[in-house]
Tab-separated table of C-alpha atoms in Angstrom:
chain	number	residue	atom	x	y	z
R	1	UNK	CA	97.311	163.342	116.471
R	2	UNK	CA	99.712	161.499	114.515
R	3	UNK	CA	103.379	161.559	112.989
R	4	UNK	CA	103.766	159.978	110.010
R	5	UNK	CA	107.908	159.018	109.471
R	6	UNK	CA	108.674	158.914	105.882
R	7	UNK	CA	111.451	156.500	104.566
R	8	UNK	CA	113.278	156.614	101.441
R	9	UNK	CA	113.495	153.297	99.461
R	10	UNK	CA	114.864	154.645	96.354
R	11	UNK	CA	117.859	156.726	95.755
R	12	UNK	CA	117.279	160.610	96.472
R	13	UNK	CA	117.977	160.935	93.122
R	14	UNK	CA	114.602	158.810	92.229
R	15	UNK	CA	112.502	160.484	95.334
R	16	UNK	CA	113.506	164.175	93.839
R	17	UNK	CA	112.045	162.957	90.878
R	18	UNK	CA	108.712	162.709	92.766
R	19	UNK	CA	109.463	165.425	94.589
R	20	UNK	CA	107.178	168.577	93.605
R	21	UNK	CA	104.605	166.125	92.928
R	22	UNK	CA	104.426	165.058	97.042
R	23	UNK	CA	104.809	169.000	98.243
R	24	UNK	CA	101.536	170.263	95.971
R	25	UNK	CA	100.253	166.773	97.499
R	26	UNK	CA	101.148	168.302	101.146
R	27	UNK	CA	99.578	171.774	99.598
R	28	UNK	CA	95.967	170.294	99.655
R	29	UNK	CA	96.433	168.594	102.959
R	30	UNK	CA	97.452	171.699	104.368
R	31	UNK	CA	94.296	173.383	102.736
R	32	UNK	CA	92.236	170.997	104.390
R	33	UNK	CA	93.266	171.653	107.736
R	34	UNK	CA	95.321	167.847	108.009
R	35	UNK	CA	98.749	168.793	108.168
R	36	UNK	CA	100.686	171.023	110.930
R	37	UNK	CA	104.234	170.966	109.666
R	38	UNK	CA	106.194	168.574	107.126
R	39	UNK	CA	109.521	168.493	106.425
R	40	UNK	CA	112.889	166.581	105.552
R	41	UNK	CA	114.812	164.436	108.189
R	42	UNK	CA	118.470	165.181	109.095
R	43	UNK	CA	120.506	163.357	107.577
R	44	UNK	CA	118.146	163.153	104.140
R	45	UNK	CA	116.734	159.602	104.443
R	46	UNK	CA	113.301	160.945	104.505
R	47	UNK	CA	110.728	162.715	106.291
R	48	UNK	CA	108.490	163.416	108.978
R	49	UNK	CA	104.549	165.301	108.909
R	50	UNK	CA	102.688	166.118	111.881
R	51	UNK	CA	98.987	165.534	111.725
R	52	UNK	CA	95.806	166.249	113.446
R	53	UNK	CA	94.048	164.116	111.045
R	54	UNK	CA	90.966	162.683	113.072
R	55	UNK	CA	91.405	159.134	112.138
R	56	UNK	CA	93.949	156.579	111.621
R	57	UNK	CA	91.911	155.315	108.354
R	58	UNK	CA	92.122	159.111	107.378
R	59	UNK	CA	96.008	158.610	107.547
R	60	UNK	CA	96.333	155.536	105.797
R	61	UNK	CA	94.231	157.367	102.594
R	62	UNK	CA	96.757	160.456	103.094
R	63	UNK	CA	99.789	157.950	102.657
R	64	UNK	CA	97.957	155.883	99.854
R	65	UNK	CA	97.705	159.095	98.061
R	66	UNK	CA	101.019	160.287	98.351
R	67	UNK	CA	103.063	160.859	95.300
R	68	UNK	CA	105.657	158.839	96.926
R	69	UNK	CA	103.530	156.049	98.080
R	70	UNK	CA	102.375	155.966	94.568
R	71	UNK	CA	105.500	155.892	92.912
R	72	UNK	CA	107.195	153.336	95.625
R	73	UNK	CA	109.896	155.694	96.708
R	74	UNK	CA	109.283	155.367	100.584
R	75	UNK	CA	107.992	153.695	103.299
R	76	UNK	CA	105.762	155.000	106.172
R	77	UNK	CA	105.651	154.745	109.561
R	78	UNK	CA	102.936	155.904	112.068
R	79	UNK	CA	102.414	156.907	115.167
R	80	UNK	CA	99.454	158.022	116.671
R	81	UNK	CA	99.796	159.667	120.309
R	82	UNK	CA	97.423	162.078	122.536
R	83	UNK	CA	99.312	165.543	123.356
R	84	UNK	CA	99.290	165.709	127.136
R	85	UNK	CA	100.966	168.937	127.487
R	86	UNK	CA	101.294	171.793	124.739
R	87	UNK	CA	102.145	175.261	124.181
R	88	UNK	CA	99.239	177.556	124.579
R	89	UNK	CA	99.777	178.338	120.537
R	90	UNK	CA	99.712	174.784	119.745
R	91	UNK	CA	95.913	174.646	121.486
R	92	UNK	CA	94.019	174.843	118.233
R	93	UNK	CA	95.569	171.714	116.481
R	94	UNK	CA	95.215	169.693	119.896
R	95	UNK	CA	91.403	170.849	120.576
């Protein structure tokens, strides 16, 4: 599983420009079963996905096809961890 931290580069101004481009992006991931949750960090300086994406090469092609990555609005970071302990609803993404 990973978590893939998103980091603004660019004003918001400039990343809200890219904006509906990167949440139909997040549509299709979704539709393919590789995303769990996305959203915006608190304060707005990016964001954060959750991923049971099989592969870290699988993530780096999610992030290298990323409307943001693509139009050099933000940064990624990655972090790739094994769920020890889960809630019995979370079972199917961990499994």
């Amino acid at each position: 599983m990973f978590i893939i931290l998103i980091n603004y580069t660019k004003p918001v101004e400039e990343v809200n420009a890219v904006l509906a481009d990167h949440r139909a992006y997040l549509d299709t991931l979704y539709a393919q079963n590789k995303l769990i949750c996305s959203g915006r960090k608190n304060p707005l300086t990016g964001g954060v996905l959750l991923s049971n994406a099989k592969s870290r090469v699988e993530i780096d092609e999610i992030i290298k096809n990323d409307p943001y990555n693509i139009k050099g609005v933000a940064d990624y970071e990655v972090i790739e961890f094994t769920p020890g302990k889960y809630h019995e609803k979370f079972k199917e993404f961990v499994e």
